[in-house]
Coordinates of C-alpha atoms and ligand atoms in Angstrom, one line a residue:
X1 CA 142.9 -7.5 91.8
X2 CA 139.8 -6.0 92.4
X3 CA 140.5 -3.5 89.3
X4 CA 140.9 -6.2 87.0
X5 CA 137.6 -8.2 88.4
X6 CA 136.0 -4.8 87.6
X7 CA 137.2 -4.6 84.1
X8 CA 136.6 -8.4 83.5
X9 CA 133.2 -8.1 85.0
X10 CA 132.4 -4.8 82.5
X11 CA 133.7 -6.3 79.2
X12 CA 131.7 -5.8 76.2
X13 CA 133.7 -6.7 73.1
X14 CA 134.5 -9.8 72.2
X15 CA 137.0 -11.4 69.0
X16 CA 134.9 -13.3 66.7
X17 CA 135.7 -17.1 67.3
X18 CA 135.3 -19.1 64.2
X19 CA 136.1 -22.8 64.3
X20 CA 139.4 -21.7 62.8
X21 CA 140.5 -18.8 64.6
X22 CA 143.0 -16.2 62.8
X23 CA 143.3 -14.3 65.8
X24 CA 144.8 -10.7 64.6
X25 CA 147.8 -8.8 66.8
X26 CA 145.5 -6.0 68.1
X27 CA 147.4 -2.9 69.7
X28 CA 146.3 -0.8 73.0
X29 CA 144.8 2.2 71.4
X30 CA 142.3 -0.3 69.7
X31 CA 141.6 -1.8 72.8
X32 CA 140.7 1.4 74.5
X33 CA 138.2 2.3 72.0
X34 CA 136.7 -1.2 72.0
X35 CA 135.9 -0.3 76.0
X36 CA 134.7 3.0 75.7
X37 CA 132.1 2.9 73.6
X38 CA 130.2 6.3 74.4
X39 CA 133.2 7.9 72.2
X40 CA 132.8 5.1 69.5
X41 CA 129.1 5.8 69.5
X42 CA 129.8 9.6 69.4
X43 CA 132.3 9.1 66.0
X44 CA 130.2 6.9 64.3
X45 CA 127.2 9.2 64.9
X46 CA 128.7 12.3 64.3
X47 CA 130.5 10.8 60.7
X48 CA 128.2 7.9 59.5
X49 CA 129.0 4.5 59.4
X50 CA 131.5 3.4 58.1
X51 CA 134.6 5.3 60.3
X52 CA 137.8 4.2 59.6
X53 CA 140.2 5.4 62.5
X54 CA 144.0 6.3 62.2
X55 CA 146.2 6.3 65.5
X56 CA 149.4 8.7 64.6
X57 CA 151.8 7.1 67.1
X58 CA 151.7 3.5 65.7
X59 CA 152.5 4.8 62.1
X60 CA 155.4 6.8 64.2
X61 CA 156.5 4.1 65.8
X62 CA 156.7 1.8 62.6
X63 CA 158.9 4.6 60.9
X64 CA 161.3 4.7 63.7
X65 CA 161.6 0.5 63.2
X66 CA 162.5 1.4 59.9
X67 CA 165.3 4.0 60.5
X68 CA 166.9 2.0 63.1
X69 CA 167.3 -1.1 61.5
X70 CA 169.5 0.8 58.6
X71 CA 171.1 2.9 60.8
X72 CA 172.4 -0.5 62.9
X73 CA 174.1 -1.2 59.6
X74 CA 175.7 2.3 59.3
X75 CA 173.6 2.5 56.0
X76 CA 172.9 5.9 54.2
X77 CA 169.1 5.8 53.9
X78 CA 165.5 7.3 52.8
X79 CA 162.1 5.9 53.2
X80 CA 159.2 6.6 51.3
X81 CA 156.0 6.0 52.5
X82 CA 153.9 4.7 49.4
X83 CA 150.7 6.7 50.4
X84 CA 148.8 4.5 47.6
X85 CA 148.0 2.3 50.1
X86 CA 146.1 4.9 51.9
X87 CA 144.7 8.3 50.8
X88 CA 145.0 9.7 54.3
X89 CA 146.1 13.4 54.5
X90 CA 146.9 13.0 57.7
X91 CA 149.6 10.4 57.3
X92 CA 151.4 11.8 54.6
X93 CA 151.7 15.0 57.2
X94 CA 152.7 12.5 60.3
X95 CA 155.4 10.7 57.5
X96 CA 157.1 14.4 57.1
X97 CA 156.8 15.1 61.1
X98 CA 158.6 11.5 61.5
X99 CA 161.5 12.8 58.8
X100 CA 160.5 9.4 56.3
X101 CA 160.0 11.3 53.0
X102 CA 156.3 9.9 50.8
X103 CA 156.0 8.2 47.6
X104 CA 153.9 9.5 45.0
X105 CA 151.8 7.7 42.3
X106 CA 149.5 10.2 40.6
X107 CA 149.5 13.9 39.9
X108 CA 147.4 14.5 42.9
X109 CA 149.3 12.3 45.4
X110 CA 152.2 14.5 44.7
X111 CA 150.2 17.8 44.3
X112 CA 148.6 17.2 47.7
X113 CA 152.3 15.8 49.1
X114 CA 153.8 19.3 48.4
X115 CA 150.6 21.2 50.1
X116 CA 151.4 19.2 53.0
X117 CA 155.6 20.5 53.6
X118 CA 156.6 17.9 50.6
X119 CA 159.7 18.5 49.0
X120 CA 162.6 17.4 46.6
X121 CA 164.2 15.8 49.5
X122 CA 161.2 14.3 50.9
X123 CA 159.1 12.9 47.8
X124 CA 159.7 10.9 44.7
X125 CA 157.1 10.3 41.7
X126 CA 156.9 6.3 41.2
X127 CA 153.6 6.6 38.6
X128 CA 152.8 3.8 36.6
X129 CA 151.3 6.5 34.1
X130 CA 153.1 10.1 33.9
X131 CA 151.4 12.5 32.4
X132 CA 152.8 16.0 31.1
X133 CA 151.3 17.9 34.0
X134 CA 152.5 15.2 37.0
X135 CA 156.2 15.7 34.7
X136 CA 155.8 19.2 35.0
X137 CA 154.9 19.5 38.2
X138 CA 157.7 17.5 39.7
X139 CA 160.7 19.0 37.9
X140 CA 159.3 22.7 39.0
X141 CA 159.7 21.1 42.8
X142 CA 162.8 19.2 41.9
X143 CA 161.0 16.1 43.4
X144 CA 162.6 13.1 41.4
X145 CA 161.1 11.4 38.6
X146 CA 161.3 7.1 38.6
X147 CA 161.3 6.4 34.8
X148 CA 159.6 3.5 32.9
X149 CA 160.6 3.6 29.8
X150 CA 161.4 5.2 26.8
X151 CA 158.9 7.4 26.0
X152 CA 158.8 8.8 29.5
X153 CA 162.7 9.8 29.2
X154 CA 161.0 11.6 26.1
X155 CA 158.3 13.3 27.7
X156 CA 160.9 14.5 30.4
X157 CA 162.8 15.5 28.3
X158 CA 160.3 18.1 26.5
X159 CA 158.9 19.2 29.7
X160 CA 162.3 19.8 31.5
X161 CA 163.4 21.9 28.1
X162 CA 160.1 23.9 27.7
X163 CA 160.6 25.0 31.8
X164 CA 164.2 25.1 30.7
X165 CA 165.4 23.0 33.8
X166 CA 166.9 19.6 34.3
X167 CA 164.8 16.6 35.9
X168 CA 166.2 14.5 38.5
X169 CA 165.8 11.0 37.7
X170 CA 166.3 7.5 38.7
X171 CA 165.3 4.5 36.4
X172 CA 163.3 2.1 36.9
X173 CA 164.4 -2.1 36.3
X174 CA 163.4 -5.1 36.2
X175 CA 164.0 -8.6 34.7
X176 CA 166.6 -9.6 37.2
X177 CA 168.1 -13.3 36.8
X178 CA 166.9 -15.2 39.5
X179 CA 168.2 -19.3 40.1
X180 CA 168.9 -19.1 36.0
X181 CA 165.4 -17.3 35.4
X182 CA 164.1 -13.6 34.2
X183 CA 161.8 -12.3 36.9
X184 CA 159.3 -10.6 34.8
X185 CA 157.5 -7.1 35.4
X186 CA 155.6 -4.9 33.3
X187 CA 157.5 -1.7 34.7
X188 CA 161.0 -0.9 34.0
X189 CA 163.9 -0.8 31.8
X190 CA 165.0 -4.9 31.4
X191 CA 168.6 -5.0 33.8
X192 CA 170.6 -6.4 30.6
X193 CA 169.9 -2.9 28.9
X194 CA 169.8 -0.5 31.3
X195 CA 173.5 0.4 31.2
X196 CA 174.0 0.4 27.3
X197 CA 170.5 2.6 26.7
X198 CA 171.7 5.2 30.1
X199 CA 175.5 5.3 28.3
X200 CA 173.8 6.0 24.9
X201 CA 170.8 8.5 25.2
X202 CA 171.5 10.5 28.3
X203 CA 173.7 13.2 29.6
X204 CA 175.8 15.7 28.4
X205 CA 175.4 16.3 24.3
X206 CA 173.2 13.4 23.9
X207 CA 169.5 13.1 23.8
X208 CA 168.5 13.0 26.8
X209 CA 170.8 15.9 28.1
X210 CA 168.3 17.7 31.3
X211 CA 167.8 13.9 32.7
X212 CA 169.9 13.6 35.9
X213 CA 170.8 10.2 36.9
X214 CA 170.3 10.2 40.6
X215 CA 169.9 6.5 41.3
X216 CA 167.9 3.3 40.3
X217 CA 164.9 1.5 41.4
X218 CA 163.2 -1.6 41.4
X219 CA 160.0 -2.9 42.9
X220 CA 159.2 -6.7 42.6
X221 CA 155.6 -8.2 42.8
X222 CA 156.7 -11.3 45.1
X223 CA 157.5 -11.1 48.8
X224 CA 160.9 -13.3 48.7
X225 CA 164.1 -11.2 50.7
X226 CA 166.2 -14.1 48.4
X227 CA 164.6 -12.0 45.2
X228 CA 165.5 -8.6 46.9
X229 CA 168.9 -9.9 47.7
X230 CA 170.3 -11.0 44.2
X231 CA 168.6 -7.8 42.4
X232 CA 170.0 -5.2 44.5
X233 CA 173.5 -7.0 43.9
X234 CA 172.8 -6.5 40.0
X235 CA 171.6 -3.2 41.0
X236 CA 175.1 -2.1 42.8
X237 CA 177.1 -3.6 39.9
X238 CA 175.2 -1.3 37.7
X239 CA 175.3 1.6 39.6
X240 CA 179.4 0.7 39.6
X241 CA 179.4 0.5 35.6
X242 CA 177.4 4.2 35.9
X243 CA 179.7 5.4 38.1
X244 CA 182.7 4.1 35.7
X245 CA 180.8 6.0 33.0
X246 CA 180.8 9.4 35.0
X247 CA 177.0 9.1 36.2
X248 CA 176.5 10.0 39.8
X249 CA 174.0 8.0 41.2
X250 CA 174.3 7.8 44.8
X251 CA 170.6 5.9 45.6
X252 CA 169.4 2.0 45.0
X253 CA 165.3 2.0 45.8
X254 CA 164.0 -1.2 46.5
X255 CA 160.6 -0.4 46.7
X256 CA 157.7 -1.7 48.7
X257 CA 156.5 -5.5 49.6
X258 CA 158.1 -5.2 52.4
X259 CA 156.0 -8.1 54.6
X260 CA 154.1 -7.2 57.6
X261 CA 152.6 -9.8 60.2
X262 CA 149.0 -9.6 60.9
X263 CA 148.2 -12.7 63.2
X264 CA 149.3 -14.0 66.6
X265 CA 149.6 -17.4 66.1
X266 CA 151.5 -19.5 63.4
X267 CA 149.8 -22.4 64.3
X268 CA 146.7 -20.6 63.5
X269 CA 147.3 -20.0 60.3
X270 CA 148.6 -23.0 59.6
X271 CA 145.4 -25.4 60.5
X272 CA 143.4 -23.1 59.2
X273 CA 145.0 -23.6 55.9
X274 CA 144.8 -27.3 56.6
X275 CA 141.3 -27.3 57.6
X276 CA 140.5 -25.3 54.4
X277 CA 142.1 -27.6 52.1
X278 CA 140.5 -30.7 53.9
X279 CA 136.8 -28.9 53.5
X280 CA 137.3 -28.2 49.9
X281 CA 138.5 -31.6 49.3
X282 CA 135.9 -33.6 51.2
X283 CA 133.5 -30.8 50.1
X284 CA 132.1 -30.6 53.7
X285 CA 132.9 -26.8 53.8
X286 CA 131.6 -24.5 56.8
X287 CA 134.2 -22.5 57.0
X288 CA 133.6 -19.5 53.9
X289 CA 130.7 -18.5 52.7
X290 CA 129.1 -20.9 50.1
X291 CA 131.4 -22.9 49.9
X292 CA 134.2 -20.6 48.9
X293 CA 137.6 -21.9 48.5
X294 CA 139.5 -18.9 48.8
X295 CA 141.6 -19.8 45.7
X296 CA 141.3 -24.0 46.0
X297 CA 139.0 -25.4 44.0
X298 CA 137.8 -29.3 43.4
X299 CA 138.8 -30.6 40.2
X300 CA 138.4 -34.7 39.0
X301 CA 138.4 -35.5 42.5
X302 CA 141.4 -33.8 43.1
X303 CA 142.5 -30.1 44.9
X304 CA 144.2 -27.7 42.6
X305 CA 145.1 -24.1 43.4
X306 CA 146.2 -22.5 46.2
X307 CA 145.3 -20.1 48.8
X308 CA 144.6 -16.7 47.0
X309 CA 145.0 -14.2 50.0
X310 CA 147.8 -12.2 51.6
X311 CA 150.3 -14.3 53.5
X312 CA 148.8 -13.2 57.0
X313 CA 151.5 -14.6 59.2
X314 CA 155.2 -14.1 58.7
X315 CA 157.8 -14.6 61.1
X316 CA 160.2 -12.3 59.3
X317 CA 158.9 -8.9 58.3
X318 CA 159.4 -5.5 58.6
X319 CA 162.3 -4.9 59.9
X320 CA 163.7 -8.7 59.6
X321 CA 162.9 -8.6 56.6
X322 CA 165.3 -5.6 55.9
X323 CA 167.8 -7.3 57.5
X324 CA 167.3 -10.7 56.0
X325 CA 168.1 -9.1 52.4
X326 CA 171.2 -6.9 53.9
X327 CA 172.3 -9.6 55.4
X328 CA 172.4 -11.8 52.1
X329 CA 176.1 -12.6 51.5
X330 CA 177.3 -12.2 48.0
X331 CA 179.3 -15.1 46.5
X332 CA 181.4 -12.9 43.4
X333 CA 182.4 -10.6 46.0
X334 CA 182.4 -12.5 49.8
X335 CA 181.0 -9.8 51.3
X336 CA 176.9 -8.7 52.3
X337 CA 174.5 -7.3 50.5
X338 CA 175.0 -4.1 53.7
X339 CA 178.6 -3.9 52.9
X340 CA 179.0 -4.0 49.2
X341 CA 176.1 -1.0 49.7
X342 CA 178.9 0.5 52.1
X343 CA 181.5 0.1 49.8
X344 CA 180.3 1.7 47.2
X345 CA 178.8 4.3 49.1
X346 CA 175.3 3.8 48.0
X347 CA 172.3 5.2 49.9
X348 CA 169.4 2.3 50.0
X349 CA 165.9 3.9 49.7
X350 CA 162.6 1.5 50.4
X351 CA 159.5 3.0 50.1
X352 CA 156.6 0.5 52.2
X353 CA 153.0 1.1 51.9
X354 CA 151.2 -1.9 53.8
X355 CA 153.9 -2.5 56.2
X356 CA 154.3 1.2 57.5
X357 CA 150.2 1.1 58.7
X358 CA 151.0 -2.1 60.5
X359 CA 148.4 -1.5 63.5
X360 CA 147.4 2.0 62.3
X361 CA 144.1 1.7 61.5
X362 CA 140.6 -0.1 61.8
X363 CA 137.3 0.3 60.6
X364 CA 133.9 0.7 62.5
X365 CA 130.5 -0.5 61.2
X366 CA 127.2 0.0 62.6
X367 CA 124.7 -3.3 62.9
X368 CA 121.5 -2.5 60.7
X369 CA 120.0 -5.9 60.2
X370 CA 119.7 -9.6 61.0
X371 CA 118.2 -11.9 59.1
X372 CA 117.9 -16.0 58.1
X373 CA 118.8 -16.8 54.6
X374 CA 117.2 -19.7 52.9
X375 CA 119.6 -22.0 54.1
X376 CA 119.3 -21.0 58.0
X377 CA 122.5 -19.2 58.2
X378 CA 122.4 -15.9 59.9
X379 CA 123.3 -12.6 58.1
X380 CA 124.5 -9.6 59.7
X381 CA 123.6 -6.5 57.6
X382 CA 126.1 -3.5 58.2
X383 CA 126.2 -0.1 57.1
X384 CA 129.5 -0.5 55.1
X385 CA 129.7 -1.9 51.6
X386 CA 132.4 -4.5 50.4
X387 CA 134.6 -1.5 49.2
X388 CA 135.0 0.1 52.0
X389 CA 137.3 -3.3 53.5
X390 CA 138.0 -4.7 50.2
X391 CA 140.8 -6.8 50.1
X392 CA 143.0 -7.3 46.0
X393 CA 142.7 -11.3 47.0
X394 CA 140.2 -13.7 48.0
X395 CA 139.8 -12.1 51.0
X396 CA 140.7 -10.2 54.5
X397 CA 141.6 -13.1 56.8
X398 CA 141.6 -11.4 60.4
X399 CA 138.7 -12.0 63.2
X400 CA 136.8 -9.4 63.7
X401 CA 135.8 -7.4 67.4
X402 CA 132.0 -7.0 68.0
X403 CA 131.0 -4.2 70.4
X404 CA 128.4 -5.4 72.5
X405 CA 126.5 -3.0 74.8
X406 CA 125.8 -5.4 77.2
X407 CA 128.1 -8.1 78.9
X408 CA 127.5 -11.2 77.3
X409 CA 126.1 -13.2 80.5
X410 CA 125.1 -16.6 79.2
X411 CA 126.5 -18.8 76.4
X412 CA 124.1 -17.8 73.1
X413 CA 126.6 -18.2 70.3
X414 CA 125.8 -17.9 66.9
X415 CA 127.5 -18.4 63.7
X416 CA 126.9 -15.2 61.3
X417 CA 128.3 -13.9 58.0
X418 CA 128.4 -10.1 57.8
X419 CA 126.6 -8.6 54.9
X420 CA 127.1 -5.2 53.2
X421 CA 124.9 -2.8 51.4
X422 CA 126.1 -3.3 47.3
X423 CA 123.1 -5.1 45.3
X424 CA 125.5 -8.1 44.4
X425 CA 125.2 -11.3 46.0
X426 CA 128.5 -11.4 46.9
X427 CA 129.0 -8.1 49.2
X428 CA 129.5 -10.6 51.4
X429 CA 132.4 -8.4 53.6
X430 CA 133.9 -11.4 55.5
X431 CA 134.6 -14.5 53.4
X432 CA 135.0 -16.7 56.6
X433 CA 131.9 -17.4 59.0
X434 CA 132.2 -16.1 62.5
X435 CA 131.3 -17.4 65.8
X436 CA 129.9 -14.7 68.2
X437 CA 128.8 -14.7 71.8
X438 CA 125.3 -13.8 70.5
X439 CA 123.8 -12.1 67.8
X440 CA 123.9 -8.8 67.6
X441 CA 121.4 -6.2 68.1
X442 CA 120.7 -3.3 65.8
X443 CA 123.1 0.1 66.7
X444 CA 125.7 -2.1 67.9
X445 CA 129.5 -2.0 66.5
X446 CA 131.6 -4.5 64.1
X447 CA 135.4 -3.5 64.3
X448 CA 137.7 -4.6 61.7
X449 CA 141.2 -4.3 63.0
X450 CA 144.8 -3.8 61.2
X451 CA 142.6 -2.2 57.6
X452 CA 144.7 1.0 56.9
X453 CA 147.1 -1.0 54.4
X454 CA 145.2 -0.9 51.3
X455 CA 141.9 -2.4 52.8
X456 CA 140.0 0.9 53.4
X457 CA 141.1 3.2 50.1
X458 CA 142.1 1.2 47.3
X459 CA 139.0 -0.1 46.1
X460 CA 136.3 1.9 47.5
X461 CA 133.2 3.5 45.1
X462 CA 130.8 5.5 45.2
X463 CA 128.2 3.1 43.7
X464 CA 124.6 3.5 44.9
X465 CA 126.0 7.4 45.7
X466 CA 127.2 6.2 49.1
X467 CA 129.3 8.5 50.8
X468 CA 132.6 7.6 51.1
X469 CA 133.7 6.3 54.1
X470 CA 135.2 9.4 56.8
X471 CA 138.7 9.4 58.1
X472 CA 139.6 9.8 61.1
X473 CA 143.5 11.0 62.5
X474 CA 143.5 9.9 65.9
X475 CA 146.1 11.6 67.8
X476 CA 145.7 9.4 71.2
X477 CA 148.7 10.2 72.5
X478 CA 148.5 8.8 76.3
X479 CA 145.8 11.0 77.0
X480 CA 142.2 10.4 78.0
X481 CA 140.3 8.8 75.6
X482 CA 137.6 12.0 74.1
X483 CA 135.9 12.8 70.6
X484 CA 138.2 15.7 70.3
X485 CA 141.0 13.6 70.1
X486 CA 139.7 12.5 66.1
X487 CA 140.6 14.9 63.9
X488 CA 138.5 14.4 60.3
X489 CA 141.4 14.0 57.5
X490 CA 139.5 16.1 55.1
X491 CA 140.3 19.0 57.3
X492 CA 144.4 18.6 57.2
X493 CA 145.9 21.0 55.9
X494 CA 149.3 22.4 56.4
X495 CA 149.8 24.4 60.0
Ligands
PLP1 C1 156.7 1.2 43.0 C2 156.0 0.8 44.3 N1 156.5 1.2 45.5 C3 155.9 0.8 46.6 C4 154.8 0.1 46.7 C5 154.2 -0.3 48.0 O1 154.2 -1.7 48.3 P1 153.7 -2.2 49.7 O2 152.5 -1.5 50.1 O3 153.5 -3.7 49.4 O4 154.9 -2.0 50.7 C6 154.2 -0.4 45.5 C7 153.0 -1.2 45.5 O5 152.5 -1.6 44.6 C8 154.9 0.0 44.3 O6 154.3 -0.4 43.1

């Protein structure tokens, strides 16, 4: 008892509380950090504002999710984690120590996979562009190639003759009928000619003679398990038709999407949509920033559009999610999507990205600034700029911790938008406005929780010739919290 009036009494972070709260599922590790600031401070000191911190045992523990929900099926199985969602060197060497196998996407995802104990078991080459070297590069490591289209089986083709060796490949499709309709993607061989152009062009005495069929792949843009479900039925029939015609492909990858949950409370989520739509509509809007509709806009009087953000709170994901589209029951055959994979002895491959870093990372930013705009409303200037926490929608919908480094005592809240440091009028690095116990005071801490899925890598610059943001592999495995516990990813390399 008295511990905890202790700990109550010493608190110094607080969750931003907007009038519509997303509160975000926050994990221990972050919460140590938040109450030990003199190692914050040191980090943030030592490697400029922003950090970005990555706690090993969480990505661990969301790869172990993963291999038990296939194995509770009995399901031959492989994941990929699709390190385009964060260029960490230190989580590519943690997916290898957690036996998942990494996803590449460019010649130098897959060059720097293989420095770090990558292999032809443990990788796979997934680019949206191969060029000759990536080709090359992968078929010298036997690391499998996912092909697009035509002119890649082409360009394999040359490469794997002028090293004189043959390329393991799956291919890539798409266009799966879905309730009557094509689902359409840019990538992939369409699902109605896969079979005929495979039966025609490759193998033994035919064009495409060093391409090895290993297996197929799809990966679709939406987050529906229904989707999932009915393509990786078409998929299984197809592999049976290869089968039929003497191809041995033994894998189905599903790919990525995989949804993750970022918020505690449905209810939440859903008033804050509400409120959102009501504030556009009525155009009484303090919840964004100018007015922002976050995808909804006023038109004649009426609301069109719709919320253009990541679906922050799902009840199914990750591993329910798996289950929900193994667990799909097939009407030609009677039988689940798990056992017709059984059946046919088919080994399921998924290769996540943003689900995998659920609760891996955050991102620290040091207070610079406060200032009144025109309008009254308070700006919080951080050392950060929007592409360090850049989000591919409308915006990053969690509430953010401050780091206070004093208790807050008395009741001095203030609404604030946090402000980064790219000339445009819109670096703006929080859509929503936030409610904080006061305002903050120069040196002190924003944390942005949950960022290691795409938010911290995928957009970031260099413009202005700002550093780029430092990495840091936290190890934090049950010991005291210390400085020496954050390893800087650029120096990983392979023990
Ligand atoms: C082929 C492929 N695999 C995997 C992924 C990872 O998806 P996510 O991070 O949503 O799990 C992507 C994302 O674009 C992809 O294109």
């Amino acid at each position: 008892m008295e511990e905890q009036k202790i700990m109550i009494e010493q608190k110094m972070y607080y969750k931003g509380k907007p009038k519509n709260e997303l509160t975000p599922i926050t994990s221990n590790w972050m919460h140590e950090l938040f109450s030990d600031q003199a190692v914050v401070r040191g980090l943030v000191e030592r490697y400029g504002s922003p950090i970005n911190i990555h706690h090993l045992p969480s990505f661990n523990q969301n790869c172990e999710s993963y291999k038990q929900v296939f194995e509770s099926y009995g399901l031959k199985n492989r994941i990929f984690y699709a390190r385009k969602a964060n260029k960490s060197k230190g989580l590519v060497k943690q997916a290898f120590a957690s036996g998942i196998g990494v996803d590449t996407a460019s010649f130098k995802e897959l060059e720097q996979s293989l420095s770090l104990g990558g292999n032809a078991e443990n990788l796979v080459l997934t680019a949206a562009i191969k060029t000759e070297p990536q080709i090359e590069l992968a078929i010298n490591n036997g690391v499998p190639i996912i092909l697009d289209n035509e002119d890649e089986c082409r360009l394999t083709q040359a490469v794997a003759t002028k090293l004189n060796k043959k390329a393991k490949v799956g291919f890539r499709i798409s266009g799966f009928e879905v309730d009557g309709k094509k689902l359409y993607s840019r990538f992939g061989f369409d699902v109605d000619e896969v079979v005929d152009f495979i039966g025609s062009y490759v193998g033994e005495g035919k064009t495409f003679d060093l391409l090895e069929v290993t297996g197929l792949h799809f990966h679709l843009d939406s987050y529906s398990t229904y989707q999932r479900s009915i393509s990786l039925i078409a998929s299984i029939n197809i592999v049976s038709s290869l089968k039929e015609k003497g191809y041995p492909v033994s894998f189905i990858d599903i790919g990525g999407g995989i949804l993750m949950n970022y918020l505690e409370d449905e209810k939440e989520w859903t008033s804050f949509n509400k409120n959102l739509k009501e504030a556009v509509l009525t155009q009484n809007n303090d919840i964004t920033f100018n007015d922002y509709g976050l995808g909804f806009r006023l038109e004649d009087g009426k609301l069109r559009g719709k919320l253009n953000t990541y679906p922050y709170f799902n009840k199914i994901n990750k591993g329910s999610f798996i289950s929900e589209v193994l667990e799909f029951m097939d009407d030609a055959s009677g039988l689940s999507v798990a056992s017709l994979l059984l059946e046919n002895e088919i080994e399921i491959r998924i290769e996540p990205g943003r689900s995998l870093l659920d609760q891996v990372g955050m991102t620290v930013a040091k207070v610079i600034h406060r200032k009144k705009d025109a309008k009254g409303q308070w700006l919080v200037g951080l050392e950060m700029n929007m592409s360090q926490m850049m989000s591919s929608s409308a915006d990053f919908l969690l509430d953010p911790y401050m780091l206070y480094t004093k208790e807050v005592k008395e009741d001095e809240s203030v609404d604030v938008f946090f402000t980064g440091a790219y000339c445009l009028e819109r670096d703006v690095l929080l859509k929503r406005k936030m409610t904080l116990p006061r305002l903050p005071e120069i040196g002190e801490y924003v944390a942005f929780v949950n960022t290691a899925g795409y938010m911290m890598h995928f957009f970031e610059t260099e413009a202005h010739l700002f550093e780029l943001s430092t990495n840091l592999i936290f190890t934090g495995y049950n010991e005291k919290l210390s400085f020496f516990q954050f390893i800087n990813d650029n120096k990983i390399v392979l023990e």
